[in-house]
Amino acid sequence: MRAALIPWSLLVLPALTGCRGSSCGQTGCLGTVELVLSSPLQEQGAYVVDIQVGAGDAARCTVTVPSGESACDQRWADPLVHPDSGLEGVVVYRTDVESLGVSVARDGQVIGGGTYKPDYERWFPNGPTCDAEPCRHALVEVGVVDQKR
């Protein structure tokens, strides 16, 4: 009789311990729009990237090349600066962006920008049956012309 109880208890054990056989992970995600410049800005100068999101939300990021000093006036934006290649773009930590305006200037002269509509990729890092909402990410190429003076 004991031999019959052991296999039955092995079937009940997973239910009692909380193991349900789910393969859902706990991976989180941070949705972004990456504003990647068409060519990195390596020329020495003071760069300003202005980003307009919607009617009244804006950010200004400043970068000094070659020192790499950088800052943005909004927490939802960060400049992408590489010590060797200079200013490469800006990451916007928002996915509610339907369109945005971008202006790139060096030493007060506009050298690029435009109006862009992000095309979001969507994915479920834990599987489509595990995540309530998909993660969203968009890559936007911002045209710049950085001519030496």
PDB file of C-alpha atoms in Angstrom:
ATOM      1  CA  MET A   1       0.000   0.000   0.000  1.00  0.00           C
ATOM      2  CA  ARG A   2       2.865   2.371   0.624  1.00  0.00           C
ATOM      3  CA  ALA A   3       4.172   1.889  -2.922  1.00  0.00           C
ATOM      4  CA  ALA A   4       0.835   3.143  -4.270  1.00  0.00           C
ATOM      5  CA  LEU A   5       0.988   6.306  -2.115  1.00  0.00           C
ATOM      6  CA  ILE A   6       4.397   7.449  -3.313  1.00  0.00           C
ATOM      7  CA  PRO A   7       3.495   8.003  -7.012  1.00  0.00           C
ATOM      8  CA  TRP A   8       0.237   9.753  -6.036  1.00  0.00           C
ATOM      9  CA  SER A   9       2.107  12.118  -3.708  1.00  0.00           C
ATOM     10  CA  LEU A  10       4.534  13.019  -6.508  1.00  0.00           C
ATOM     11  CA  LEU A  11       1.577  14.144  -8.631  1.00  0.00           C
ATOM     12  CA  VAL A  12       0.206  16.327  -5.833  1.00  0.00           C
ATOM     13  CA  LEU A  13       3.551  17.825  -4.798  1.00  0.00           C
ATOM     14  CA  PRO A  14       3.833  20.388  -7.640  1.00  0.00           C
ATOM     15  CA  ALA A  15       0.375  21.781  -6.854  1.00  0.00           C
ATOM     16  CA  LEU A  16       1.237  22.112  -3.179  1.00  0.00           C
ATOM     17  CA  THR A  17       4.584  23.836  -3.805  1.00  0.00           C
ATOM     18  CA  GLY A  18       3.256  26.390  -6.291  1.00  0.00           C
ATOM     19  CA  CYS A  19       4.932  24.892  -9.382  1.00  0.00           C
ATOM     20  CA  ARG A  20       2.382  25.147 -12.131  1.00  0.00           C
ATOM     21  CA  GLY A  21       4.568  24.495 -15.141  1.00  0.00           C
ATOM     22  CA  SER A  22       4.396  28.127 -16.362  1.00  0.00           C
ATOM     23  CA  SER A  23       7.242  29.244 -18.585  1.00  0.00           C
ATOM     24  CA  CYS A  24       6.522  32.958 -18.088  1.00  0.00           C
ATOM     25  CA  GLY A  25       9.569  34.921 -17.044  1.00  0.00           C
ATOM     26  CA  GLN A  26       9.727  38.220 -15.228  1.00  0.00           C
ATOM     27  CA  THR A  27      11.685  40.174 -17.830  1.00  0.00           C
ATOM     28  CA  GLY A  28      10.706  43.822 -17.903  1.00  0.00           C
ATOM     29  CA  CYS A  29      11.265  46.367 -20.628  1.00  0.00           C
ATOM     30  CA  LEU A  30      11.725  50.083 -21.029  1.00  0.00           C
ATOM     31  CA  GLY A  31      10.117  51.456 -24.175  1.00  0.00           C
ATOM     32  CA  THR A  32      12.204  53.907 -26.168  1.00  0.00           C
ATOM     33  CA  VAL A  33      12.480  55.943 -29.319  1.00  0.00           C
ATOM     34  CA  GLU A  34      16.112  56.097 -30.454  1.00  0.00           C
ATOM     35  CA  LEU A  35      16.933  59.189 -32.467  1.00  0.00           C
ATOM     36  CA  VAL A  36      20.065  58.100 -34.339  1.00  0.00           C
ATOM     37  CA  LEU A  37      21.953  60.716 -36.321  1.00  0.00           C
ATOM     38  CA  SER A  38      22.638  59.825 -39.967  1.00  0.00           C
ATOM     39  CA  SER A  39      26.332  60.362 -39.205  1.00  0.00           C
ATOM     40  CA  PRO A  40      28.023  60.874 -35.825  1.00  0.00           C
ATOM     41  CA  LEU A  41      28.952  64.467 -35.051  1.00  0.00           C
ATOM     42  CA  GLN A  42      32.688  64.499 -34.317  1.00  0.00           C
ATOM     43  CA  GLU A  43      33.642  68.059 -35.164  1.00  0.00           C
ATOM     44  CA  GLN A  44      34.599  70.197 -32.208  1.00  0.00           C
ATOM     45  CA  GLY A  45      31.727  72.378 -31.046  1.00  0.00           C
ATOM     46  CA  ALA A  46      28.712  72.924 -28.847  1.00  0.00           C
ATOM     47  CA  TYR A  47      25.772  70.850 -30.077  1.00  0.00           C
ATOM     48  CA  VAL A  48      22.117  71.358 -29.175  1.00  0.00           C
ATOM     49  CA  VAL A  49      19.395  68.833 -29.953  1.00  0.00           C
ATOM     50  CA  ASP A  50      15.862  70.181 -29.484  1.00  0.00           C
ATOM     51  CA  ILE A  51      13.042  67.621 -29.380  1.00  0.00           C
ATOM     52  CA  GLN A  52       9.376  68.614 -29.580  1.00  0.00           C
ATOM     53  CA  VAL A  53       6.856  65.942 -28.570  1.00  0.00           C
ATOM     54  CA  GLY A  54       3.227  66.858 -29.119  1.00  0.00           C
ATOM     55  CA  ALA A  55       1.885  70.331 -28.523  1.00  0.00           C
ATOM     56  CA  GLY A  56       3.637  71.302 -25.323  1.00  0.00           C
ATOM     57  CA  ASP A  57       6.303  68.790 -24.337  1.00  0.00           C
ATOM     58  CA  ALA A  58       9.903  69.496 -25.273  1.00  0.00           C
ATOM     59  CA  ALA A  59      13.459  68.579 -24.314  1.00  0.00           C
ATOM     60  CA  ARG A  60      16.805  70.198 -25.011  1.00  0.00           C
ATOM     61  CA  CYS A  61      20.016  68.189 -24.929  1.00  0.00           C
ATOM     62  CA  THR A  62      23.442  69.809 -25.069  1.00  0.00           C
ATOM     63  CA  VAL A  63      26.715  68.084 -25.915  1.00  0.00           C
ATOM     64  CA  THR A  64      30.219  69.487 -26.125  1.00  0.00           C
ATOM     65  CA  VAL A  65      32.620  67.701 -28.463  1.00  0.00           C
ATOM     66  CA  PRO A  66      35.337  66.578 -27.889  1.00  0.00           C
ATOM     67  CA  SER A  67      34.945  66.719 -24.076  1.00  0.00           C
ATOM     68  CA  GLY A  68      31.754  64.630 -24.184  1.00  0.00           C
ATOM     69  CA  GLU A  69      30.038  66.762 -21.547  1.00  0.00           C
ATOM     70  CA  SER A  70      26.304  66.316 -22.023  1.00  0.00           C
ATOM     71  CA  ALA A  71      22.960  66.974 -20.384  1.00  0.00           C
ATOM     72  CA  CYS A  72      19.245  67.031 -21.156  1.00  0.00           C
ATOM     73  CA  ASP A  73      16.701  69.232 -19.408  1.00  0.00           C
ATOM     74  CA  GLN A  74      14.101  66.420 -19.266  1.00  0.00           C
ATOM     75  CA  ARG A  75      14.444  63.066 -17.512  1.00  0.00           C
ATOM     76  CA  TRP A  76      12.879  61.285 -20.494  1.00  0.00           C
ATOM     77  CA  ALA A  77      15.803  62.051 -22.824  1.00  0.00           C
ATOM     78  CA  ASP A  78      19.501  61.097 -22.812  1.00  0.00           C
ATOM     79  CA  PRO A  79      22.187  61.941 -25.371  1.00  0.00           C
ATOM     80  CA  LEU A  80      24.096  59.083 -26.988  1.00  0.00           C
ATOM     81  CA  VAL A  81      27.734  60.167 -26.835  1.00  0.00           C
ATOM     82  CA  HIS A  82      30.705  57.941 -27.626  1.00  0.00           C
ATOM     83  CA  PRO A  83      34.220  59.055 -26.638  1.00  0.00           C
ATOM     84  CA  ASP A  84      35.635  58.184 -30.070  1.00  0.00           C
ATOM     85  CA  SER A  85      32.778  59.029 -32.440  1.00  0.00           C
ATOM     86  CA  GLY A  86      31.108  62.004 -30.718  1.00  0.00           C
ATOM     87  CA  LEU A  87      27.364  62.684 -30.645  1.00  0.00           C
ATOM     88  CA  GLU A  88      25.463  59.721 -32.110  1.00  0.00           C
ATOM     89  CA  GLY A  89      21.879  60.631 -31.170  1.00  0.00           C
ATOM     90  CA  VAL A  90      19.378  60.860 -28.317  1.00  0.00           C
ATOM     91  CA  VAL A  91      17.312  58.205 -26.568  1.00  0.00           C
ATOM     92  CA  VAL A  92      13.741  59.200 -25.692  1.00  0.00           C
ATOM     93  CA  TYR A  93      12.341  57.053 -22.870  1.00  0.00           C
ATOM     94  CA  ARG A  94       8.718  57.332 -23.970  1.00  0.00           C
ATOM     95  CA  THR A  95       6.418  55.308 -26.181  1.00  0.00           C
ATOM     96  CA  ASP A  96       3.448  57.683 -26.212  1.00  0.00           C
ATOM     97  CA  VAL A  97       5.112  59.621 -29.022  1.00  0.00           C
ATOM     98  CA  GLU A  98       3.075  59.701 -32.233  1.00  0.00           C
ATOM     99  CA  SER A  99       5.280  62.300 -33.918  1.00  0.00           C
ATOM    100  CA  LEU A 100       8.181  64.481 -32.928  1.00  0.00           C
ATOM    101  CA  GLY A 101      10.130  67.399 -34.246  1.00  0.00           C
ATOM    102  CA  VAL A 102      13.912  67.391 -33.983  1.00  0.00           C
ATOM    103  CA  SER A 103      16.413  70.181 -34.571  1.00  0.00           C
ATOM    104  CA  VAL A 104      20.178  69.638 -34.403  1.00  0.00           C
ATOM    105  CA  ALA A 105      22.529  72.636 -34.213  1.00  0.00           C
ATOM    106  CA  ARG A 106      26.274  73.151 -33.842  1.00  0.00           C
ATOM    107  CA  ASP A 107      27.513  76.462 -32.441  1.00  0.00           C
ATOM    108  CA  GLY A 108      24.103  78.024 -33.097  1.00  0.00           C
ATOM    109  CA  GLN A 109      23.774  76.877 -36.742  1.00  0.00           C
ATOM    110  CA  VAL A 110      21.088  74.301 -37.593  1.00  0.00           C
ATOM    111  CA  ILE A 111      22.689  71.304 -39.314  1.00  0.00           C
ATOM    112  CA  GLY A 112      19.817  68.812 -39.332  1.00  0.00           C
ATOM    113  CA  GLY A 113      16.486  67.596 -38.091  1.00  0.00           C
ATOM    114  CA  GLY A 114      12.938  67.248 -39.271  1.00  0.00           C
ATOM    115  CA  THR A 115       9.549  65.892 -38.271  1.00  0.00           C
ATOM    116  CA  TYR A 116       9.304  62.155 -37.680  1.00  0.00           C
ATOM    117  CA  LYS A 117       6.631  59.570 -36.953  1.00  0.00           C
ATOM    118  CA  PRO A 118       8.113  56.616 -35.036  1.00  0.00           C
ATOM    119  CA  ASP A 119       7.343  53.158 -36.418  1.00  0.00           C
ATOM    120  CA  TYR A 120       7.266  51.044 -33.266  1.00  0.00           C
ATOM    121  CA  GLU A 121       8.365  47.430 -33.109  1.00  0.00           C
ATOM    122  CA  ARG A 122       6.383  45.452 -30.557  1.00  0.00           C
ATOM    123  CA  TRP A 123       7.493  42.344 -28.725  1.00  0.00           C
ATOM    124  CA  PHE A 124       6.639  40.295 -25.663  1.00  0.00           C
ATOM    125  CA  PRO A 125       9.855  39.463 -23.744  1.00  0.00           C
ATOM    126  CA  ASN A 126       8.070  36.869 -21.593  1.00  0.00           C
ATOM    127  CA  GLY A 127       5.827  35.511 -24.350  1.00  0.00           C
ATOM    128  CA  PRO A 128       2.518  36.789 -25.776  1.00  0.00           C
ATOM    129  CA  THR A 129       0.463  34.919 -23.187  1.00  0.00           C
ATOM    130  CA  CYS A 130       2.509  36.270 -20.280  1.00  0.00           C
ATOM    131  CA  ASP A 131       2.707  40.038 -20.867  1.00  0.00           C
ATOM    132  CA  ALA A 132      -0.399  42.203 -20.690  1.00  0.00           C
ATOM    133  CA  GLU A 133       1.124  44.856 -22.978  1.00  0.00           C
ATOM    134  CA  PRO A 134       3.913  44.578 -25.542  1.00  0.00           C
ATOM    135  CA  CYS A 135       7.236  46.365 -25.218  1.00  0.00           C
ATOM    136  CA  ARG A 136       7.666  49.110 -27.810  1.00  0.00           C
ATOM    137  CA  HIS A 137      10.791  50.451 -29.472  1.00  0.00           C
ATOM    138  CA  ALA A 138      11.340  52.696 -32.473  1.00  0.00           C
ATOM    139  CA  LEU A 139      14.488  53.637 -34.339  1.00  0.00           C
ATOM    140  CA  VAL A 140      14.370  57.006 -36.130  1.00  0.00           C
ATOM    141  CA  GLU A 141      17.210  58.233 -38.339  1.00  0.00           C
ATOM    142  CA  VAL A 142      17.695  61.991 -38.080  1.00  0.00           C
ATOM    143  CA  GLY A 143      19.425  63.571 -41.058  1.00  0.00           C
ATOM    144  CA  VAL A 144      22.377  65.856 -40.356  1.00  0.00           C
ATOM    145  CA  VAL A 145      24.975  67.619 -42.484  1.00  0.00           C
ATOM    146  CA  ASP A 146      28.066  68.430 -40.458  1.00  0.00           C
ATOM    147  CA  GLN A 147      30.275  70.499 -42.707  1.00  0.00           C
ATOM    148  CA  LYS A 148      33.642  71.775 -41.553  1.00  0.00           C
ATOM    149  CA  ARG A 149      33.892  75.532 -41.469  1.00  0.00           C
TER     150      ARG A 149
END
